[in-house]
Coordinates of C-alpha atoms in Angstrom, one line a residue:
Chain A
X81 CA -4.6 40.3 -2.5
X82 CA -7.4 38.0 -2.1
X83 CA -11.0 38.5 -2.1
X84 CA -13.7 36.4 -1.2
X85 CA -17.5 36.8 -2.1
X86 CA -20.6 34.5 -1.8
X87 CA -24.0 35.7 -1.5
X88 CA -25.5 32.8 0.4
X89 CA -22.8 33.6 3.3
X90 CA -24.5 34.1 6.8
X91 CA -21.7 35.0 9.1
X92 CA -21.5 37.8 11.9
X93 CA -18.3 39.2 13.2
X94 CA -19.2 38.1 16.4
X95 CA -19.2 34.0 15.6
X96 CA -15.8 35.1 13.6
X97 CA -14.5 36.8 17.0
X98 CA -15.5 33.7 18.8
X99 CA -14.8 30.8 16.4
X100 CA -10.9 32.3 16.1
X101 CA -10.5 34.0 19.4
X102 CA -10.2 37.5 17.7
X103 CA -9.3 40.2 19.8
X104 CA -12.0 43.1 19.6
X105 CA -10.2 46.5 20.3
X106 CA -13.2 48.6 19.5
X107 CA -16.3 49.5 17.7
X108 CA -18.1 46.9 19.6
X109 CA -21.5 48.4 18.3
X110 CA -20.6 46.5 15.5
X111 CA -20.3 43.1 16.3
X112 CA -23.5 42.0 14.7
X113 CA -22.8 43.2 11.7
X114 CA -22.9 40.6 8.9
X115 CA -20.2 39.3 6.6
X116 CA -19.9 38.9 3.1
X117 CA -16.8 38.2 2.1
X118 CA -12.8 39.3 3.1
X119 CA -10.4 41.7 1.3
X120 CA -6.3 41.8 2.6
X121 CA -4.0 44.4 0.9
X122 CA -2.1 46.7 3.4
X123 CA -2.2 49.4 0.3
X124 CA -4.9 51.9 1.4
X125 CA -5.6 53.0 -2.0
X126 CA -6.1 49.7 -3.2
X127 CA -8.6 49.2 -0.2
X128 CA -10.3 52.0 -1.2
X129 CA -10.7 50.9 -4.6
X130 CA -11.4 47.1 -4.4
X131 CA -13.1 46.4 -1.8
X132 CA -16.4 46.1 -1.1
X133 CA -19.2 46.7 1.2
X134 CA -19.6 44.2 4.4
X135 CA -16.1 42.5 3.8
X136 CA -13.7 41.9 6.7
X137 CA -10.4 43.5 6.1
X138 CA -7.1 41.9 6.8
X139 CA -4.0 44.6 7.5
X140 CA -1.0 45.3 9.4
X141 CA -1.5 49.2 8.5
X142 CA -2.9 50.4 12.0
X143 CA -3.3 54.6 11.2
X144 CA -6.5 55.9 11.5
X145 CA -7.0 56.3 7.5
X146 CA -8.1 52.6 7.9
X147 CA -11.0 53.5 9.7
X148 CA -12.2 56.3 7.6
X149 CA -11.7 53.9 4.5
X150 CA -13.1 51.3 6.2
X151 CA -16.2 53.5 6.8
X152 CA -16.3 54.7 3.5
X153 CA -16.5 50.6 2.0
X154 CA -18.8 49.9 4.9
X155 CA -16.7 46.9 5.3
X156 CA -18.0 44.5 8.0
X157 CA -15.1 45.0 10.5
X158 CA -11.3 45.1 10.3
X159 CA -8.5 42.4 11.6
X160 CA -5.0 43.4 12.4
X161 CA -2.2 40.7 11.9
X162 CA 0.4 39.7 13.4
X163 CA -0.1 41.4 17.0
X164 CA -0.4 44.3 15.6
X165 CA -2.5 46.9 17.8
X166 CA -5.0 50.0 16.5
X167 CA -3.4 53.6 17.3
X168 CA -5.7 55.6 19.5
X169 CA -7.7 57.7 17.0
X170 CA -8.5 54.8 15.3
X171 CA -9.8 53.2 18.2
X172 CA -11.9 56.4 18.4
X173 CA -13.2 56.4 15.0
X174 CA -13.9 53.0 15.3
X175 CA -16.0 53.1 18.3
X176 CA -17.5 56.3 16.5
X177 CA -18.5 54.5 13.2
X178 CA -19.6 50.9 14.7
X179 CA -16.8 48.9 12.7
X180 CA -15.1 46.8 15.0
X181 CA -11.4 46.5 15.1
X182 CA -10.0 43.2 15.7
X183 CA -6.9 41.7 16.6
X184 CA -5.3 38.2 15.9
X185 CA -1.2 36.9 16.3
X186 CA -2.0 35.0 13.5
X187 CA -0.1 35.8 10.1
X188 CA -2.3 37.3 7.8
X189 CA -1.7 34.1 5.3
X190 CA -3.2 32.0 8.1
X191 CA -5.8 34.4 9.3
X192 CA -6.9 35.0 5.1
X193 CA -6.8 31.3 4.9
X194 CA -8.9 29.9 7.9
X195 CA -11.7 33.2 7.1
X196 CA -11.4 31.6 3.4
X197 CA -12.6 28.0 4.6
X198 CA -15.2 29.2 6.2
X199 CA -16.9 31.6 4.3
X200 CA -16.4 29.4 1.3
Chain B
X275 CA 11.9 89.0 -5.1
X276 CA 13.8 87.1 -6.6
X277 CA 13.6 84.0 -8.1
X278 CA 15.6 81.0 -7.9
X279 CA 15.4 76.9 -9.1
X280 CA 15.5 74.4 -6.6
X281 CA 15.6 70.4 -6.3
X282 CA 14.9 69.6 -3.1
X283 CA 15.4 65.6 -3.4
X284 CA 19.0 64.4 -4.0
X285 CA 20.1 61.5 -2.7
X286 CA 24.3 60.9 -2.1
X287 CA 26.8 58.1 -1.8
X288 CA 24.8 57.5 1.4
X289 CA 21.8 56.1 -0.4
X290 CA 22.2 52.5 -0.1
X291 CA 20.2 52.8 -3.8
X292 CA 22.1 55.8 -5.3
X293 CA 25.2 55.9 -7.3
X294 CA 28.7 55.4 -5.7
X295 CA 29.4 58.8 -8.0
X296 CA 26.9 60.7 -5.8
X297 CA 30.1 62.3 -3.4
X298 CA 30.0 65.8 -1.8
X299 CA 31.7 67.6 -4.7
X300 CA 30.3 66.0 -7.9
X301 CA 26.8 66.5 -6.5
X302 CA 27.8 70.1 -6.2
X303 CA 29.2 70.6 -9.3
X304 CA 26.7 69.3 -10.9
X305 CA 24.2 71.6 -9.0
X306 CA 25.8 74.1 -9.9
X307 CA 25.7 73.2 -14.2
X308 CA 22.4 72.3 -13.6
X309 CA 21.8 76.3 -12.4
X310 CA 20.1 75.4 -9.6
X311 CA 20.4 77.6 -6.6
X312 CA 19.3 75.7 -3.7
X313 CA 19.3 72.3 -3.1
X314 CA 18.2 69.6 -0.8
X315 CA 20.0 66.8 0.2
X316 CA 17.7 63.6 1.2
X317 CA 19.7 60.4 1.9
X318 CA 17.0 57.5 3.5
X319 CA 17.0 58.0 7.2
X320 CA 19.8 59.6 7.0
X321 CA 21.3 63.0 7.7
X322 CA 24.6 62.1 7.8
X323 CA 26.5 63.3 4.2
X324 CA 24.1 66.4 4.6
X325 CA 26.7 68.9 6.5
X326 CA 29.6 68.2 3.6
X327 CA 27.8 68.9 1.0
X328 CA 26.4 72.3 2.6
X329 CA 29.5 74.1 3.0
X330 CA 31.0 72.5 -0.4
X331 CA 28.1 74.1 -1.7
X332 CA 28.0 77.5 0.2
X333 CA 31.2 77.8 -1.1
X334 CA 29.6 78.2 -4.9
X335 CA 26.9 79.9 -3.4
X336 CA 24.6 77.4 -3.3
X337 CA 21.7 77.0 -0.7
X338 CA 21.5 73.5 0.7
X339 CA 18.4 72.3 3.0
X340 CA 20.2 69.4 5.3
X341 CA 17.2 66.7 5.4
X342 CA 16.4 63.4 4.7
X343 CA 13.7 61.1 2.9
X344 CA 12.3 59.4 5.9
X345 CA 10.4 55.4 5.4
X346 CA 7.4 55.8 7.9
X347 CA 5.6 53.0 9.6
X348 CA 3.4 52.6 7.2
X349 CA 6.7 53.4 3.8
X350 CA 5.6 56.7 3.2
X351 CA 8.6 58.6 2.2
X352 CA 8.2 62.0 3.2
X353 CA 11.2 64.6 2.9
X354 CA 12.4 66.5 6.3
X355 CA 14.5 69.7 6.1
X356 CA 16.3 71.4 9.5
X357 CA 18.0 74.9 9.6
X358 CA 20.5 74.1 12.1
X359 CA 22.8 71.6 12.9
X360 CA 21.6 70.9 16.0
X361 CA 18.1 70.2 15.1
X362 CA 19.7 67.8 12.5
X363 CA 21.8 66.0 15.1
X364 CA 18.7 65.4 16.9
X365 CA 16.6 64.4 14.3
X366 CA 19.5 62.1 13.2
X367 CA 19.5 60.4 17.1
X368 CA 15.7 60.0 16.2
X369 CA 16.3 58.3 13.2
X370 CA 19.2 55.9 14.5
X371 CA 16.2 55.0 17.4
X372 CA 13.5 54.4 15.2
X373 CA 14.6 52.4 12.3
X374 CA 13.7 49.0 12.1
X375 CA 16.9 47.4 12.1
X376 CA 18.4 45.1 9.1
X377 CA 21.7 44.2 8.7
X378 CA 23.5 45.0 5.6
X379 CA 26.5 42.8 5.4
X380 CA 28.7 43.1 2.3
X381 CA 26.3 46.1 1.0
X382 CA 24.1 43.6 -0.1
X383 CA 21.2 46.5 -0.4
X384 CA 24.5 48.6 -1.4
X385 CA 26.9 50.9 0.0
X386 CA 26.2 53.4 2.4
X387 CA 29.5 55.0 3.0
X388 CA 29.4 58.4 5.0
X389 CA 32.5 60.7 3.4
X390 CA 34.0 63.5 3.5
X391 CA 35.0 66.4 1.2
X392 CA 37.5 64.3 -0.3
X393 CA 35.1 61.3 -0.9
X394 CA 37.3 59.4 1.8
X395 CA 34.6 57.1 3.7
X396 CA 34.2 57.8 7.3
X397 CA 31.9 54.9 7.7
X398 CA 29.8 52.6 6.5
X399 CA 26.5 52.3 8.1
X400 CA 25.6 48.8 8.9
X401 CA 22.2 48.6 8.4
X402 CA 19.8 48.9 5.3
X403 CA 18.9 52.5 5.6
X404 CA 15.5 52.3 3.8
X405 CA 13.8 50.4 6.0
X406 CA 10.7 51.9 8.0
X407 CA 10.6 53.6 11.3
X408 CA 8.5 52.1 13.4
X409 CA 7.0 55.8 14.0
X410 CA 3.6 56.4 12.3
X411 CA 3.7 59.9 9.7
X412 CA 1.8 61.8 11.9
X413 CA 4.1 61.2 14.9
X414 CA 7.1 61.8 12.8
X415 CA 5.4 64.8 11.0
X416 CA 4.9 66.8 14.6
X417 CA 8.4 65.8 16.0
X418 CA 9.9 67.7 12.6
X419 CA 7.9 70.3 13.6
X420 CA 8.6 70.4 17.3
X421 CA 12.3 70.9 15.7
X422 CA 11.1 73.7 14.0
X423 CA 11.5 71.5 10.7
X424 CA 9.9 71.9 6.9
X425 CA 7.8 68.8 5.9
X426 CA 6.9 67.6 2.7
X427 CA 5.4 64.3 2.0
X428 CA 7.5 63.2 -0.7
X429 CA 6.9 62.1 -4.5
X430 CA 3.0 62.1 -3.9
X431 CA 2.2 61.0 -7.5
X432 CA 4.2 57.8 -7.3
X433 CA 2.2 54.1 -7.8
X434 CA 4.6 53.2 -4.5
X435 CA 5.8 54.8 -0.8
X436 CA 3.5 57.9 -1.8
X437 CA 0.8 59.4 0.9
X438 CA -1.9 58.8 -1.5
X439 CA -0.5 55.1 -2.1
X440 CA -0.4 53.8 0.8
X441 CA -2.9 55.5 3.0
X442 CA -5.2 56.7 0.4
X443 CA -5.7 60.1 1.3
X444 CA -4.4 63.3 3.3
X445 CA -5.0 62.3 7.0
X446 CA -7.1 65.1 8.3
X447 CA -4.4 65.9 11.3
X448 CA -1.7 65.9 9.2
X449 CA 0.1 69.1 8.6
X450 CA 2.8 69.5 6.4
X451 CA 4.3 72.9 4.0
X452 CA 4.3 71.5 0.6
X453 CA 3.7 67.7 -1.2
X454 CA 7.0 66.6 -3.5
X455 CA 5.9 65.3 -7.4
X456 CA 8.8 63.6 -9.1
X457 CA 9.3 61.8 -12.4
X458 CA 7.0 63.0 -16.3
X459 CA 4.1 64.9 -15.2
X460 CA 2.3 68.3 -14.6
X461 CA 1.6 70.5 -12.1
X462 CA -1.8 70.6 -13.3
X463 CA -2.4 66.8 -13.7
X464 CA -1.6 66.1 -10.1
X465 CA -3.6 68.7 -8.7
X466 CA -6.6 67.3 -10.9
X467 CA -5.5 63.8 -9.9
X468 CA -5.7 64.0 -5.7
X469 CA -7.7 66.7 -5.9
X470 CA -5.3 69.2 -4.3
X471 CA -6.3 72.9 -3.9
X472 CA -3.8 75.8 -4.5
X473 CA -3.3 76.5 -1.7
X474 CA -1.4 73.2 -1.2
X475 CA 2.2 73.8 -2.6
X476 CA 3.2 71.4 -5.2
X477 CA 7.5 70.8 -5.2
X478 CA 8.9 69.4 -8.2
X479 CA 11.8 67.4 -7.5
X480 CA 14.5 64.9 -9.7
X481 CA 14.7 62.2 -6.7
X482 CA 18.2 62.2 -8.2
X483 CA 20.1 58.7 -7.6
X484 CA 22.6 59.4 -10.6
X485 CA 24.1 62.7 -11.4
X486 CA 23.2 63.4 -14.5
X487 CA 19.4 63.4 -13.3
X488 CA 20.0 66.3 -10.4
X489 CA 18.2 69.6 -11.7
X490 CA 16.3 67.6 -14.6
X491 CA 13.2 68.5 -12.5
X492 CA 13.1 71.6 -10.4
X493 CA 10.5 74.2 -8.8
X494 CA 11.0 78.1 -9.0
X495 CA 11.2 80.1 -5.5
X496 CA 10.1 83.4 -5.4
X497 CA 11.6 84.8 -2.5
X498 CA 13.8 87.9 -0.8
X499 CA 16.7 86.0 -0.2
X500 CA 18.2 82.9 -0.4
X501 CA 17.9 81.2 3.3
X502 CA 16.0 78.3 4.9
X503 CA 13.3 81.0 6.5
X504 CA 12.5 82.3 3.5
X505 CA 11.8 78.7 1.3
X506 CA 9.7 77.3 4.4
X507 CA 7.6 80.6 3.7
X508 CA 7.8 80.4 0.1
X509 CA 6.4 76.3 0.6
X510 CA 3.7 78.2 2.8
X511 CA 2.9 80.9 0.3
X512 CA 3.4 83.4 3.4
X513 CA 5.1 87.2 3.1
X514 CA 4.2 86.9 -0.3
X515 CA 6.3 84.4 -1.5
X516 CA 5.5 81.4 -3.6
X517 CA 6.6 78.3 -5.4
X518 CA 5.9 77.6 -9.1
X519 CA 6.5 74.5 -11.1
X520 CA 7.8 76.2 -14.7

């Protein structure tokens, strides 16, 4: 679990899709949508519970209870490790709710650490 | 109607995590001083000591729902239950696809001997049998259904490899007949916990890994007979029948 919050932080998911070569599977609508901050746990629960609003979200969990929690945070978008790809339905609800769903083969240790140095 | 106790979640020899005591017959004699009337026997991704124990136990009159506690893609543990052996053969072939493969040399996650009524081992599977599946709950959920199958998400109110756990809530296409609780708690405080209307049936189970601990949690069945028909009604409160947690 690591979470990272600054106030002063000025990203948007599309400079983090471009400065790391991210993948974006869906919810393109949502690419301007600012960061402030990242969250990784591949617990849902603990997702629900912890994180907070306009973080990115690091998992290998791909089922379409990620978007809905994902919605419910209003996290800034969502990056699956590791390969891993979105099922369909969350490709739908993502598309639906304007959270982008991205995609590195990075490890999530590598991906957590580069998004660390440069929100930091 | 008539009412009898069931555990639904027992694990055998098989269970790479239960006791080496856990063979056909001890399980079934302790069933049977435990008064339980019907029982379920749920080895991880596994099917394959299910059969033996049946007809030890239909031989003391003991109802026995073959299954298994199957690790989704994403470790939840949910409990499948067929009433034929065909439909377990191929939900077995399913499994033996699925599973992301580990090796198990020397049983260093344990044994997982297959037996027979005499306890002789048949086989020992060669890799770690609670690993995931790399199918997703919902996929795995329909094709126990397409088998004409009872699901039940298992042990719901545990901190690990429970629905709510790991995926936070009910996914709204899941269906399922009943959710297994396990381990100190109530009926009442795990309805109040997720939030779980009645009409949701609640399944007490032991998880048993040791024999002393098979019956030590149980529901009551209120059904006409004892068969497999008739508890996948009772799970879905249909024809009047019901589960209650006593």
């Amino acid at each position: 679990m690591l979470i990272v919050t600054k106030e002063e932080v000025e990203m948007k998911v599309s400079e983090l899709v471009e400065k790391f070569g991210l993948k974006v599977f869906s919810g393109q609508s949502g690419l301007e949508n600012e960061i402030s901050g990242g969250y990784v746990s591949d617990l849902l629960s603990d997702v629900m519970g912890n994180a907070q609003e306009g973080q990115v979200w690091m998992t290998l969990q791909t089922h379409q209870n990620v978007m809905a929690i994902a919605s419910l945070k209003e996290l800034a978008a969502i990056i699956l490790v590791k390969g891993f790809e979105p099922e369909e339905d969350t490709i739908e609800h993502s598309n639906e709710e304007g959270i982008p769903v991205l995609g590195t083969d990075k490890a999530t240790f590598e991906m957590a650490g580069n998004l660390y140095i440069t929100l930091m | 109607m008539q009412k009898f106790r069931a555990d639904l979640h027992i694990h055998s020899v098989l269970s790479p995590c239960a006791d080496l005591e856990m063979a056909p017959l001890k399980i079934v004699e302790q069933a049977q001083k435990a008064g339980l009337h019907i029982i379920g026997i749920t080895d991880h991704n596994s099917t394959l000591n299910a059969k033996v124990i049946r007809d030890l136990a239909l031989e003391k009159g003991i109802l026995t729902l073959t299954g298994v506690e199957i690790t989704t893609k994403e470790e939840v543990h949910c409990l499948a239950f067929f009433d034929n052996d065909e439909a377990l053969d191929t939900f077995q072939q399913y499994l033996e696809q699925h599973i992301t493969r580990i090796s198990n040399p020397d049983g260093h996650f344990g044994y997982q001997p297959v037996v027979d009524k005499e306890e002789k081992v048949l086989e020992l599977v060669p890799y770690y049998l609670t690993s995931a599946l790399k199918k997703g709950i919902s996929s795995v959920q329909k094709y126990v259904y397409d088998l004409g199958g009872i699901f039940i998400p298992a042990h719901v109110n545990r901190p690990l490899n429970g629905l709510f756990s790991h995926l936070g809530f009910i996914p709204k296409d899941l269906a399922f007949d009943a959710m297994g609780i396990t381990g100190n708690t109530s009926e009442k405080h795990v309805r109040k916990q997720y939030d779980l209307d009645d009409n949701i049936s609640l399944v007490y189970n032991s998880d048993s890994h040791f024999l002393e601990q098979i019956g030590t949690r149980y529901s009551v069945f209120n059904i006409h007979k004892l068969s497999f028909k008739e508890v996948k009604k009772a799970l879905n409160q249909q024809d009047s029948c019901f589960v209650e947690i006593i």
